[in-house]
XYZ file of C-alpha atoms in Angstrom:
430
model
C 0.000 0.000 0.000
C 1.369 3.372 -0.983
C 0.788 6.278 1.329
C 0.897 9.568 -0.463
C 2.014 12.648 1.372
C -0.543 15.425 1.197
C 0.704 18.527 -0.485
C 0.534 21.354 2.074
C -0.382 24.755 0.676
C -1.455 28.022 2.290
C -5.032 27.356 1.154
C -5.020 23.917 2.773
C -3.890 25.388 6.090
C -6.614 28.045 6.036
C -9.231 25.393 5.237
C -8.156 23.261 8.223
C -8.147 26.253 10.527
C -11.715 27.019 9.441
C -12.799 23.435 10.133
C -11.408 23.756 13.644
C -12.613 27.277 14.358
C -16.208 26.914 13.156
C -17.313 24.511 15.946
C -15.268 26.519 18.458
C -17.024 29.710 17.333
C -20.411 28.011 17.625
C -19.570 26.730 21.100
C -18.556 30.154 22.407
C -21.318 32.171 20.756
C -24.273 29.849 21.287
C -24.550 30.817 24.956
C -25.069 28.465 27.908
C -26.508 25.027 27.338
C -29.366 25.878 29.709
C -31.403 29.002 30.229
C -31.304 31.097 33.384
C -34.924 30.197 34.004
C -33.926 26.554 34.504
C -31.205 27.236 37.064
C -32.002 25.947 40.515
C -32.602 28.116 43.554
C -30.852 28.054 46.884
C -33.689 28.487 49.387
C -33.170 30.169 52.752
C -35.664 29.275 55.473
C -35.581 31.782 58.319
C -36.424 31.365 61.978
C -39.641 32.394 63.654
C -40.950 29.654 65.939
C -44.628 28.874 65.365
C -44.563 31.057 62.247
C -42.561 28.299 60.574
C -45.721 26.722 59.145
C -45.585 29.527 56.567
C -42.478 27.933 55.029
C -44.354 24.672 54.426
C -46.870 26.537 52.253
C -44.070 28.230 50.316
C -42.442 24.865 49.678
C -45.682 23.351 48.397
C -46.107 26.239 45.954
C -42.527 25.815 44.709
C -43.220 22.132 44.083
C -46.543 22.859 42.370
C -44.797 25.323 40.041
C -41.928 22.885 39.365
C -39.376 25.392 40.626
C -36.043 23.568 40.834
C -34.376 23.715 44.245
C -30.693 22.893 44.577
C -30.017 23.722 48.223
C -31.774 24.622 51.461
C -30.103 26.506 54.306
C -32.167 26.911 57.465
C -32.021 28.718 60.762
C -34.004 27.720 63.851
C -37.434 26.459 62.765
C -36.180 26.850 59.199
C -33.575 24.171 59.936
C -36.320 21.837 61.193
C -38.521 22.446 58.159
C -35.576 22.268 55.796
C -34.427 18.854 56.999
C -37.894 17.310 56.634
C -38.481 18.887 53.219
C -35.030 18.074 51.808
C -35.734 14.439 52.712
C -38.698 14.621 50.302
C -41.286 14.346 53.053
C -43.716 17.190 52.324
C -46.720 15.257 53.656
C -44.789 14.480 56.824
C -43.890 18.164 57.260
C -47.517 19.191 56.829
C -48.626 16.478 59.240
C -46.056 17.686 61.781
C -47.494 21.202 61.755
C -51.102 20.049 61.822
C -50.486 18.011 64.963
C -48.003 20.237 66.731
C -49.044 21.708 70.074
C -47.265 23.598 72.793
C -47.023 20.471 74.947
C -45.195 18.430 72.291
C -42.631 21.208 71.878
C -41.919 21.988 75.549
C -42.668 20.755 79.055
C -45.671 22.818 80.169
C -45.000 24.003 83.713
C -47.182 26.646 85.382
C -44.600 29.342 84.628
C -44.403 28.327 80.943
C -48.202 28.369 80.616
C -48.312 31.826 82.187
C -45.622 32.996 79.779
C -47.505 31.711 76.733
C -50.801 33.158 77.930
C -49.193 36.504 78.719
C -51.030 36.561 82.049
C -48.182 37.652 84.313
C -48.765 39.713 87.394
C -45.652 41.135 89.097
C -45.640 38.347 91.697
C -46.208 35.668 89.039
C -43.422 37.158 86.942
C -41.047 36.934 89.924
C -41.918 33.280 90.523
C -41.595 32.466 86.820
C -38.171 34.141 86.649
C -36.958 32.180 89.695
C -38.208 28.918 88.178
C -36.702 29.771 84.829
C -33.275 30.434 86.350
C -33.331 27.330 88.547
C -34.414 25.107 85.651
C -31.977 26.692 83.190
C -34.762 27.529 80.759
C -37.757 25.758 79.254
C -37.324 22.002 78.908
C -37.781 21.087 75.219
C -37.176 17.345 75.482
C -40.610 16.797 73.825
C -39.307 18.638 70.751
C -36.271 16.364 70.579
C -38.554 13.301 70.689
C -40.682 14.846 67.957
C -37.710 15.492 65.666
C -36.361 11.989 66.225
C -39.664 10.684 64.840
C -40.005 13.106 61.929
C -36.473 13.618 60.613
C -34.965 10.804 58.555
C -31.259 11.651 58.663
C -30.308 9.117 56.015
C -32.926 10.486 53.620
C -31.526 13.994 54.148
C -28.014 12.753 53.400
C -29.166 10.858 50.294
C -31.169 13.793 48.925
C -30.143 15.538 45.702
C -30.875 18.820 47.490
C -28.036 20.186 49.612
C -28.708 21.097 53.226
C -27.083 23.283 55.830
C -27.945 25.178 58.993
C -26.682 27.951 61.243
C -26.431 28.201 65.021
C -24.817 30.607 67.456
C -22.020 29.377 69.692
C -22.138 30.938 73.158
C -18.793 29.308 73.870
C -17.079 31.170 71.010
C -19.597 34.043 70.781
C -19.897 33.628 67.030
C -22.383 32.491 64.394
C -21.456 29.078 63.008
C -22.470 27.539 59.698
C -22.724 23.782 59.258
C -23.084 22.107 55.875
C -24.380 18.546 55.964
C -20.916 17.089 55.411
C -19.716 18.957 58.531
C -22.270 17.227 60.755
C -21.197 13.809 62.119
C -23.357 10.830 61.164
C -26.176 10.278 63.633
C -26.026 13.811 65.081
C -28.222 15.763 62.669
C -31.092 16.195 65.154
C -28.681 17.524 67.800
C -27.364 20.162 65.400
C -30.895 21.107 64.353
C -31.835 21.513 68.012
C -28.802 23.763 68.429
C -30.001 25.905 65.529
C -33.546 26.010 66.945
C -32.509 26.672 70.555
C -34.857 29.586 71.289
C -33.336 31.893 73.963
C -35.965 30.825 76.529
C -35.121 27.121 76.032
C -32.541 25.145 77.984
C -29.171 25.458 76.233
C -28.120 22.832 73.693
C -24.659 21.323 74.234
C -22.608 19.627 71.488
C -19.153 18.296 72.355
C -18.874 20.613 75.347
C -19.843 23.639 73.243
C -22.931 25.644 74.255
C -25.321 26.825 71.535
C -28.290 29.132 71.272
C -30.726 29.772 68.418
C -28.935 30.756 65.198
C -31.574 33.397 64.683
C -30.357 35.577 67.542
C -27.820 37.065 65.125
C -29.081 36.298 61.629
C -32.143 34.575 60.233
C -31.362 34.601 56.516
C -27.906 33.127 56.012
C -27.129 34.318 52.489
C -23.456 33.856 53.385
C -23.918 30.067 53.197
C -24.796 30.155 49.498
C -21.885 29.654 47.089
C -22.455 32.224 44.297
C -20.378 30.145 41.901
C -22.965 27.372 42.168
C -26.214 29.212 42.901
C -26.835 32.612 41.373
C -30.472 32.694 42.505
C -31.486 32.807 46.141
C -35.047 32.671 47.469
C -35.123 33.987 51.033
C -38.226 33.110 53.062
C -38.428 35.590 55.928
C -40.805 35.208 58.856
C -40.771 38.936 59.683
C -38.006 38.574 62.238
C -34.967 40.664 61.295
C -31.975 40.283 63.587
C -28.718 42.319 63.689
C -27.067 40.444 60.805
C -30.222 40.737 58.676
C -30.472 44.466 59.401
C -26.852 44.989 58.329
C -27.547 43.153 55.058
C -30.746 45.119 54.503
C -29.059 48.475 55.199
C -26.352 47.685 52.630
C -29.001 46.596 50.101
C -27.261 43.186 49.955
C -24.534 44.720 47.768
C -21.760 42.546 49.203
C -23.402 39.446 47.729
C -23.111 38.282 44.144
C -26.437 36.501 44.217
C -29.763 37.598 42.846
C -31.756 37.521 46.105
C -35.561 37.326 46.022
C -37.690 37.628 49.146
C -40.988 36.136 50.259
C -42.547 37.117 53.590
C -46.026 37.027 55.157
C -48.513 39.501 53.674
C -50.489 39.522 56.907
C -49.722 39.277 60.629
C -47.985 35.891 61.128
C -48.846 35.766 64.830
C -46.889 34.770 67.914
C -43.549 32.956 67.888
C -44.701 30.437 70.511
C -48.352 29.836 69.619
C -48.205 26.277 68.277
C -51.784 25.487 67.255
C -53.053 23.553 64.197
C -55.500 26.306 63.194
C -52.677 28.850 63.166
C -50.523 26.460 61.165
C -53.217 26.009 58.502
C -53.654 29.752 58.132
C -49.908 30.292 57.784
C -49.436 27.428 55.316
C -52.135 28.866 53.060
C -50.611 32.338 53.361
C -47.161 30.991 52.442
C -48.617 29.099 49.485
C -50.441 32.144 48.111
C -47.572 34.573 48.760
C -45.245 32.277 46.823
C -47.680 31.954 43.900
C -48.005 35.733 43.808
C -44.226 36.209 43.944
C -43.842 34.099 40.800
C -46.736 35.819 39.010
C -49.236 32.950 39.072
C -51.774 35.137 40.892
C -51.885 38.899 41.404
C -53.064 41.566 43.815
C -51.359 43.659 46.465
C -54.029 43.766 49.191
C -55.795 40.567 48.159
C -54.882 37.292 46.464
C -56.516 37.567 43.037
C -56.641 35.623 39.777
C -58.565 35.994 36.526
C -57.476 39.492 35.542
C -59.377 41.433 32.886
C -62.832 40.433 34.137
C -64.329 43.947 34.075
C -63.421 44.206 30.383
C -64.847 40.763 29.641
C -68.095 41.528 31.460
C -68.471 44.900 29.724
C -67.752 43.494 26.271
C -70.276 40.671 26.787
C -73.075 43.296 26.934
C -75.098 44.450 23.960
C -74.396 47.882 22.504
C -77.374 49.404 24.311
C -76.440 47.769 27.588
C -72.914 49.159 27.287
C -74.311 52.653 26.863
C -76.464 52.199 29.978
C -73.449 50.982 31.941
C -71.371 53.957 30.803
C -74.149 56.390 31.762
C -73.825 55.110 35.332
C -70.207 56.295 35.241
C -71.533 59.744 34.304
C -69.382 60.064 31.210
C -70.395 60.465 27.523
C -71.982 57.298 26.148
C -69.401 55.088 24.419
C -69.297 51.400 23.654
C -65.526 50.822 23.465
C -63.870 49.648 26.670
C -60.650 51.567 25.998
C -62.614 54.829 26.128
C -63.851 54.208 29.680
C -60.477 53.055 31.024
C -59.289 56.600 31.912
C -62.398 57.035 34.048
C -61.979 53.704 35.825
C -58.351 54.498 36.529
C -59.101 57.777 38.241
C -59.708 55.764 41.412
C -56.745 53.381 41.023
C -53.930 52.510 38.659
C -55.675 49.448 37.241
C -59.011 47.679 37.289
C -57.622 45.105 39.749
C -56.514 47.881 42.110
C -59.956 49.473 41.805
C -61.519 46.208 42.980
C -59.069 45.982 45.874
C -59.926 49.521 47.005
C -63.636 48.729 47.120
C -63.069 45.294 48.650
C -61.182 46.914 51.547
C -63.906 49.561 51.954
C -66.507 46.772 51.951
C -64.727 44.881 54.722
C -64.154 41.725 52.665
C -61.815 39.168 54.254
C -58.353 39.708 52.810
C -56.580 36.378 53.321
C -58.678 34.250 50.947
C -58.094 33.644 47.237
C -60.612 35.271 44.887
C -61.193 35.473 41.180
C -61.886 39.036 40.049
C -65.438 37.942 39.288
C -65.912 36.580 42.826
C -64.558 39.811 44.250
C -66.939 41.872 42.094
C -69.844 39.729 43.281
C -68.931 40.214 46.950
C -68.430 43.963 46.529
C -71.751 44.355 44.741
C -73.539 42.223 47.341
C -72.189 44.440 50.127
C -73.221 47.554 48.192
C -76.755 46.398 47.372
C -77.414 45.083 50.880
C -75.900 47.992 52.778
C -77.707 49.138 55.927
C -80.441 51.711 55.443
C -78.605 54.260 57.580
C -75.600 53.860 55.245
C -77.478 54.606 52.044
C -75.080 56.215 49.614
C -74.466 56.152 45.905
C -71.200 55.546 44.115
C -70.996 55.675 40.327
C -68.209 53.083 40.159
C -70.181 50.671 42.316
C -73.322 51.374 40.299
C -71.324 50.498 37.171
C -70.007 47.253 38.709
C -73.481 46.355 39.988
C -74.918 46.731 36.511
C -72.200 44.504 35.036
C -72.780 41.865 37.697
C -76.531 41.829 37.054
C -76.559 42.032 33.267
C -73.421 40.280 32.018
C -73.524 36.570 31.210
C -69.723 36.266 31.232
C -68.378 33.433 33.418
C -64.683 33.216 34.167
C -63.135 29.737 33.939
C -59.559 29.129 35.140
C -57.237 26.927 33.119
C -56.003 23.545 34.344
C -52.829 24.877 35.986
C -54.631 27.637 37.851
C -57.395 25.237 38.885
C -54.754 23.097 40.575
C -53.468 26.080 42.558
C -57.012 27.008 43.572
C -57.741 23.452 44.763
C -54.505 23.230 46.729
C -55.117 26.592 48.381
C -58.599 25.494 49.402
C -57.095 22.294 50.837
C -55.493 24.318 53.638
C -58.956 25.265 54.867
C -60.257 21.709 55.195
């Protein structure tokens, strides 16, 4: 066999360089192999005692929306929730909160019950303080038993989602961060208890080191997130900013390279130590709806709302003559095009949805439920039509909405995805 040497010319060299450079050019100009929208979040779960049920609702919403989560870093109750959720046990986490009571978190002595009820007299306060000092704090051995039953350490370690927690060392007087690989096998619950060691609880000891709740310095440990691996951070705050959080907030988080998004309760989250199932249900629903709203699945600022554009749809479902009648109630020149009445509707608020929220607040409609715009219109109109005789008044915007509600045959129907969110939100009320 004869092997012929290839004749090398300048043109041949250029051709080979092109063959090499074309795929290289494509590789470097095509952008990343995945879009930013598909990058996973590092989720921060803050501390807040009994308010922690809120985080369970947020987590359910993230799952329902298929938001990818790559890591969870928790403080205090956030460490408890995070461990159960990272293990893939959402139902277990929900069950934990629905059955949690004060007496399965702490030993209920007379002084503890007085503290929780807020019924201290000066003499009772003195006795409680003496008992507290002699006992070294509230005994939370029931909480340790509870976590032993609910936290599957091996499942946490086998999870594809990373986990870490923060606690405050009284021995070293410093905040300490522990990634899962830093925690010895079989000691996860002890470290979680150290993170969730509320200042009124008996101190948690690990290897001769004394710990107190990680939240006494910082509740949202953005520092634990590696920006080279997670550019997006979702911080779930339970309205409890501590010194470290305040420093971050004052600096507008400029020292961090992450894109930090925040979710926090829209309404009063209640007491830190009021562990009751009914409170937990309310907070889980609030967390679920706040998370949906954060990601644009529902809207509203004072209410949780879906089905935008209903006023337009109801108006445009009317006949030409009916539209003119409706417009006359607004006391503007008769027109039949919706765009021509928009400036009038927006004199009261920046959008039709905001207009409904203004009147819903004035009507005293419960603010923590989820409403379609059409349901909200119906409730507003019902309040207006059935107002007390001594409160007889007339409002052209409400007259306009009342006419639409009575005359329009438009019926809003949510799509399949939204229907799922509605059903899951309602499930927290059952």
